[in-house]
Tab-separated table of C-alpha atoms in Angstrom:
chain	number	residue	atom	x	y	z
E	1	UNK	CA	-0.149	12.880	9.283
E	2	UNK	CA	2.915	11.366	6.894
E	3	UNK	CA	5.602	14.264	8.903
E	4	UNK	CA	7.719	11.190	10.526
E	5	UNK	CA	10.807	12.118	7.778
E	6	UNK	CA	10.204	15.851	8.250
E	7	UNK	CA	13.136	15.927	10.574
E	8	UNK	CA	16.184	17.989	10.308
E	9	UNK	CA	18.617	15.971	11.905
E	10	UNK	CA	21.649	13.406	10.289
E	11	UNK	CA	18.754	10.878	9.872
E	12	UNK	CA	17.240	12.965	6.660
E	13	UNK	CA	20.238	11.245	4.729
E	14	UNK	CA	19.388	7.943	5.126
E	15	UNK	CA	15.324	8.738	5.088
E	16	UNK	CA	17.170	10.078	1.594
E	17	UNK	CA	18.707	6.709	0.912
E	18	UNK	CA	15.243	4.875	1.411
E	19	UNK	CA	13.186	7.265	-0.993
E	20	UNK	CA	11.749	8.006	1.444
E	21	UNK	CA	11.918	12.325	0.825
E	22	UNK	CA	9.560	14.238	-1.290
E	23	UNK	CA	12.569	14.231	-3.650
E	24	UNK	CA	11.906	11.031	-4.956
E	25	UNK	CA	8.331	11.389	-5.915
E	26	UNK	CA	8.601	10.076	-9.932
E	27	UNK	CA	11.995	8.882	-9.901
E	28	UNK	CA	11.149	4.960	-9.620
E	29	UNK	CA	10.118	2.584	-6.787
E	30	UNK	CA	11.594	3.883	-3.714
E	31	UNK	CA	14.502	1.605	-2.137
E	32	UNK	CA	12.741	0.700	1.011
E	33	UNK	CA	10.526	-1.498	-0.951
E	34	UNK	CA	13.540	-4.409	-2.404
E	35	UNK	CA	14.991	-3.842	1.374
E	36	UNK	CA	12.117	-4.644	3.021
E	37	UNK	CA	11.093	-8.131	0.701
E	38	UNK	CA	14.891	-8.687	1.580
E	39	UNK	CA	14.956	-8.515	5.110
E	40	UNK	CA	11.057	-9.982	5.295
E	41	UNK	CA	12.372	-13.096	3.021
E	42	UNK	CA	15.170	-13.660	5.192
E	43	UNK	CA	13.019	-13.956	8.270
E	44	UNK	CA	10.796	-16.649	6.481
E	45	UNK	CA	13.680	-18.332	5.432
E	46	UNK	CA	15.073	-18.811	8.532
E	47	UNK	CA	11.648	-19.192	10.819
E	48	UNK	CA	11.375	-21.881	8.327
E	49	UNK	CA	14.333	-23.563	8.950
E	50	UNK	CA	14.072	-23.673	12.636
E	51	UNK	CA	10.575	-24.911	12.342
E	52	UNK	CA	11.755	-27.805	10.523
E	53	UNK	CA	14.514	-28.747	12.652
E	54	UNK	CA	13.302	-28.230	15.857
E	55	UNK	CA	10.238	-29.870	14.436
E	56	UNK	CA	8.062	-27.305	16.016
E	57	UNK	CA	4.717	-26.789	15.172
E	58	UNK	CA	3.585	-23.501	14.125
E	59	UNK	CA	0.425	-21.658	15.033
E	60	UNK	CA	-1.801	-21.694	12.845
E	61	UNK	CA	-4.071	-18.001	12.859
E	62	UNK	CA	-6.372	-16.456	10.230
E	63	UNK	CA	-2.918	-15.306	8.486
E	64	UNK	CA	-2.164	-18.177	7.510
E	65	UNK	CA	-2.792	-20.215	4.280
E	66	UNK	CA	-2.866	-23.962	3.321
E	67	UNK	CA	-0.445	-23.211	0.956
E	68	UNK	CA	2.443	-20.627	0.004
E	69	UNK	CA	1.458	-17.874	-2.658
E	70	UNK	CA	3.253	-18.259	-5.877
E	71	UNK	CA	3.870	-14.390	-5.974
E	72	UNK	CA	7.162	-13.485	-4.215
E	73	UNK	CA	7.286	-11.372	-1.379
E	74	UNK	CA	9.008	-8.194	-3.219
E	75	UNK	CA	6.900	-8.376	-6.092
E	76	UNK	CA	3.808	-8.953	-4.144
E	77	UNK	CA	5.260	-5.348	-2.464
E	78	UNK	CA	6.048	-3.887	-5.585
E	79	UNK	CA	2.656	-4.668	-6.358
E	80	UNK	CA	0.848	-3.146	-3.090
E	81	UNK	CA	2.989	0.186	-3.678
E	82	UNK	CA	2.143	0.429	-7.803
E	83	UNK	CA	-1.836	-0.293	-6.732
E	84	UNK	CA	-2.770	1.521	-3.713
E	85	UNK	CA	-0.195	4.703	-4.240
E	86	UNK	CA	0.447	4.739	-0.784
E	87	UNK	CA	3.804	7.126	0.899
E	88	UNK	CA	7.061	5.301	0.819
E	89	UNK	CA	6.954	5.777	4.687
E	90	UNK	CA	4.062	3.908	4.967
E	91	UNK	CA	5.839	0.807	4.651
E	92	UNK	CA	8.436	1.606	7.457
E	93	UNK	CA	5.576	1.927	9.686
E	94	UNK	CA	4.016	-1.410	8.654
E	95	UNK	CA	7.449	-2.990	9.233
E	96	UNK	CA	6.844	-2.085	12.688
E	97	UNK	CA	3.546	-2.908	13.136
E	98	UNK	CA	4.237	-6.400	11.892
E	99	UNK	CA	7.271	-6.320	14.453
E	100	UNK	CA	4.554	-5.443	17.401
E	101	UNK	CA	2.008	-8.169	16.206
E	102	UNK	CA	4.377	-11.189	15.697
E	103	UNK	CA	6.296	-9.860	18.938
E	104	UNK	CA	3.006	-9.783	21.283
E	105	UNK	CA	1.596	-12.528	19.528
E	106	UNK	CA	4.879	-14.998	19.478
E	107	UNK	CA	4.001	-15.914	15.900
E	108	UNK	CA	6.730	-16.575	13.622
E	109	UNK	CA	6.810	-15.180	10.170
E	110	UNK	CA	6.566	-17.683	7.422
E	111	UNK	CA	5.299	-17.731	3.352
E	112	UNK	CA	1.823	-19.201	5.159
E	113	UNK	CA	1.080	-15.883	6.773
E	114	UNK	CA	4.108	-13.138	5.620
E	115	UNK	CA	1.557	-11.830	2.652
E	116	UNK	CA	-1.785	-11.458	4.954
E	117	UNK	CA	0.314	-9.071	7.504
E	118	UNK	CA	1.972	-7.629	4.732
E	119	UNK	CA	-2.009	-5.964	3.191
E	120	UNK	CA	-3.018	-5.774	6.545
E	121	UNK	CA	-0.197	-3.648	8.412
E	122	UNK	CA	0.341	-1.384	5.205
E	123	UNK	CA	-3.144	-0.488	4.905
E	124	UNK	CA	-3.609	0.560	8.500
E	125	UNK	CA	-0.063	2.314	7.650
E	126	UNK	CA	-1.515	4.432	5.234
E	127	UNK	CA	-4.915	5.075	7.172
E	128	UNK	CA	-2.856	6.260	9.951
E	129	UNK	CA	-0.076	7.729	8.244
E	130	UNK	CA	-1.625	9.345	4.833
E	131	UNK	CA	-4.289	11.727	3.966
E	132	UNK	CA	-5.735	9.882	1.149
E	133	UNK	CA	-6.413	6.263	1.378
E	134	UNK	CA	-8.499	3.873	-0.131
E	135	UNK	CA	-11.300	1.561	1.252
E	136	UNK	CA	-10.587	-2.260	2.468
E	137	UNK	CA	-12.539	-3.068	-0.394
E	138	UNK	CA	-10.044	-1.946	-3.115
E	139	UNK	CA	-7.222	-2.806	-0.841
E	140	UNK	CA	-8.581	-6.168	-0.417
E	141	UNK	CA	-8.577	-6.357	-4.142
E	142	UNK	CA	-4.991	-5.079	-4.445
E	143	UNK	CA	-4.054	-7.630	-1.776
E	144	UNK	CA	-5.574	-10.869	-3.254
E	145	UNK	CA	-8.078	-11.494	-0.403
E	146	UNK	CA	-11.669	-10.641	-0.162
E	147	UNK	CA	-13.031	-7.383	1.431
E	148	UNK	CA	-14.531	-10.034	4.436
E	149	UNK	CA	-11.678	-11.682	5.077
E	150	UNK	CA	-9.468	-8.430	5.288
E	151	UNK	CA	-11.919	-7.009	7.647
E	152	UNK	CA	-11.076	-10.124	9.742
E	153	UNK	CA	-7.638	-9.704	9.352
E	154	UNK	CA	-7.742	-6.050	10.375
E	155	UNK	CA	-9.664	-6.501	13.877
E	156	UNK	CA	-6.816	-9.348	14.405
E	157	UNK	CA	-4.304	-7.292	14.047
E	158	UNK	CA	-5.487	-4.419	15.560
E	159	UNK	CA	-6.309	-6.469	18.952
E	160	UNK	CA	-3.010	-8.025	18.448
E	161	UNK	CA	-1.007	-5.354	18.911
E	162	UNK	CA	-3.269	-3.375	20.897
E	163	UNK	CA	-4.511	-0.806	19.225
E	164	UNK	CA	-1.035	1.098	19.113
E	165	UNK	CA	-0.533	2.841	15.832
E	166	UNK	CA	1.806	5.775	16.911
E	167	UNK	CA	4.958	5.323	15.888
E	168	UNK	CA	7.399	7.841	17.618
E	169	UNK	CA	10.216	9.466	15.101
E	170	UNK	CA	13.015	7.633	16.955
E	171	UNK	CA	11.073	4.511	16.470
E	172	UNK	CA	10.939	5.549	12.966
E	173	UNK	CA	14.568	6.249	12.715
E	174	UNK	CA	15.889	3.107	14.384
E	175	UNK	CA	13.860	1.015	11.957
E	176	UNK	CA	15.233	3.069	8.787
E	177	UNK	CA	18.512	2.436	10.377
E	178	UNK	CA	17.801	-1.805	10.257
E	179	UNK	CA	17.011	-1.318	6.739
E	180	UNK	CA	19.850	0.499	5.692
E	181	UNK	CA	22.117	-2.217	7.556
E	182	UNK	CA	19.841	-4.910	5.340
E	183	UNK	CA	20.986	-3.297	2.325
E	184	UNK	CA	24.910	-3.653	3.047
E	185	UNK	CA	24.132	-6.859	4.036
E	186	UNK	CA	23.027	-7.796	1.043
E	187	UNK	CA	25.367	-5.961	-0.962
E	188	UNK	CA	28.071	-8.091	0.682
E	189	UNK	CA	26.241	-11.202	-0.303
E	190	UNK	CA	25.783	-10.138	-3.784
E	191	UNK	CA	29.596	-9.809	-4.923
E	192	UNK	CA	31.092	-13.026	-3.976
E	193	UNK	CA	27.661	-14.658	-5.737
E	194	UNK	CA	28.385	-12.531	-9.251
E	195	UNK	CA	31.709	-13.144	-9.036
E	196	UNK	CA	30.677	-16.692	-9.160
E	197	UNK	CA	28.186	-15.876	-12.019
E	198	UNK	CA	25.588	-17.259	-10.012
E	199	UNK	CA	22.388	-16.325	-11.095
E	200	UNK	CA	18.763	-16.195	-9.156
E	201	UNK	CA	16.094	-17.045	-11.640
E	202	UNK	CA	12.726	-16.104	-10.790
E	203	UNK	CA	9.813	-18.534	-11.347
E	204	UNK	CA	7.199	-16.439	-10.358
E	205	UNK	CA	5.834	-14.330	-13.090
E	206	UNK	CA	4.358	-10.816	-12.422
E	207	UNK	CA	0.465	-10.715	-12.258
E	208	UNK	CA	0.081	-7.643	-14.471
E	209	UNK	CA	-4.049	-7.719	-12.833
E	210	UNK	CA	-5.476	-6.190	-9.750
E	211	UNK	CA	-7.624	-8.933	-8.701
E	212	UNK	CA	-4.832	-12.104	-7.987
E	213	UNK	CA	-5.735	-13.838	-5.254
E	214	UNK	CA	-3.859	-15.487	-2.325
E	215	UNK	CA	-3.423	-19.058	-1.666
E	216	UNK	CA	-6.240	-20.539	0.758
C-alpha cells in the first residue's frame, strides 16, 4: 500500500513539488497540505455564494453542523497531518474521495460539512493507503468529533461513494496536477495583494490540544 508516487515517469517532479517523495520526510509540512485548504476554501467560498444568491437550500446530512467551526480549514489540516502522522499522499487520495462523495451525492461543500469529510476521507485514506494507522477512536479525537459519531460518518461515506477506495495512478496524477495548477493560482493572486500591502489576519487561534471539538 502507499506505492501511488513510486512512478518513474515526468509526474515524480511534481509528486516532488507536493512533498509528496520520501525526500521530504523531516523537512516541514509537505506543500500539498496549504494547497489543498486553498483549493477546499475556495470551493466553500464559492458554494456559499451561489447558495445565497440563488437562494437555494442546502442539504442538510450528518456532515453538517449548526454552526461553522472556528478552526480554519488549513489549520484544522495542519492539525490532522501533525496528530495522526499519516503519508503526505494520503491526503491526495482523500481529495478524491471527497470529489466521489459530493459528486454521487450532489452535496455541495460548505464550512457546515467541509471539516466532517475532511476526518472522514483522510482516515479511510490512510487505512487504505498506509501500513500503520490508528483507530477511529484516536482519529475521532484528532478530528474534534466523538468515536460514535465518526463511525456514523464513516458508513456514510463509504455507502456514498460506494465502497470504491482504489485510486488508479493516473487518477492520482491528474489530481496532483489540479493542485499544482491551485498553487499558481494562488501565487498570481498573492502579488498584486502584497503589492497592495494587503494583509490577511487570522482570527482563529491554533488549538495547541488534541481533544477540540467541532461545532454541533
Amino acid at each position: 500500500m502507499g506505492t501511488l508516487v513510486e512512478t518513474d515517469d515526468i509526474s515524480s517532479d511534481i509528486y516532488l513539488s507536493l512533498g509528496l517523495t520520501e525526500l521530504d520526510k523531516g523537512v516541514g509540512a509537505p506543500r500539498v497540505l496549504s494547497l489543498l485548504s486553498s483549493l477546499l476554501e475556495r470551493s466553500v467560498q464559492k458554494n456559499e455564494m451561489l447558495l445565497e444568491t440563488k437562494h437555494i437550500e442546502d442539504v442538510v446530512t450528518v456532515f453538517h453542523g449548526l454552526r461553522a467551526p472556528t478552526l480554519s480549514v488549513r489549520k484544522y489540516i495542519d492539525r490532522i497531518c501533525k496528530y495522526s502522522a499519516c503519508s503526505p499522499s494520503c491526503f491526495v487520495v482523500a481529495h478524491i474521495y471527497m470529489d466521489r462523495f459530493l459528486h454521487h451525492t450532489e452535496i455541495k461543500l460548505t464550512s457546515l460539512n467541509v471539516h466532517r469529510l475532511l476526518i472522514t476521507s483522510i482516515m479511510l485514506a490512510a487505512k487504505f493507503m498506509d501500513d500503520a494507522f490508528f483507530n477511529n477512536a484516536y482519529y475521532a479525537k484528532v478530528g474534534g468529533v466523538s468515536t460514535s459519531e465518526l463511525n456514523r460518518l464513516e458508513m456514510s461515506f463509504l455507502f456514498g461513494i460506494d465502497f470504491r477506495l482504489q485510486v488508479s495512478v493516473d487518477t492520482f496524477g491528474s489530481y496532483c496536477l489540479q493542485l499544482e495548477k491551485e498553487g499558481s493560482e494562488t501565487l498570481q493572486i498573492e502579488r498584486p495583494m502584497q503589492a497592495c500591502r494587503i494583509k490577511e489576519s487570522w482570527s482563529n487561534k491554533e488549538d495547541p490540544s488534541c481533544a477540540s471539538t467541532i461545532a454541533r
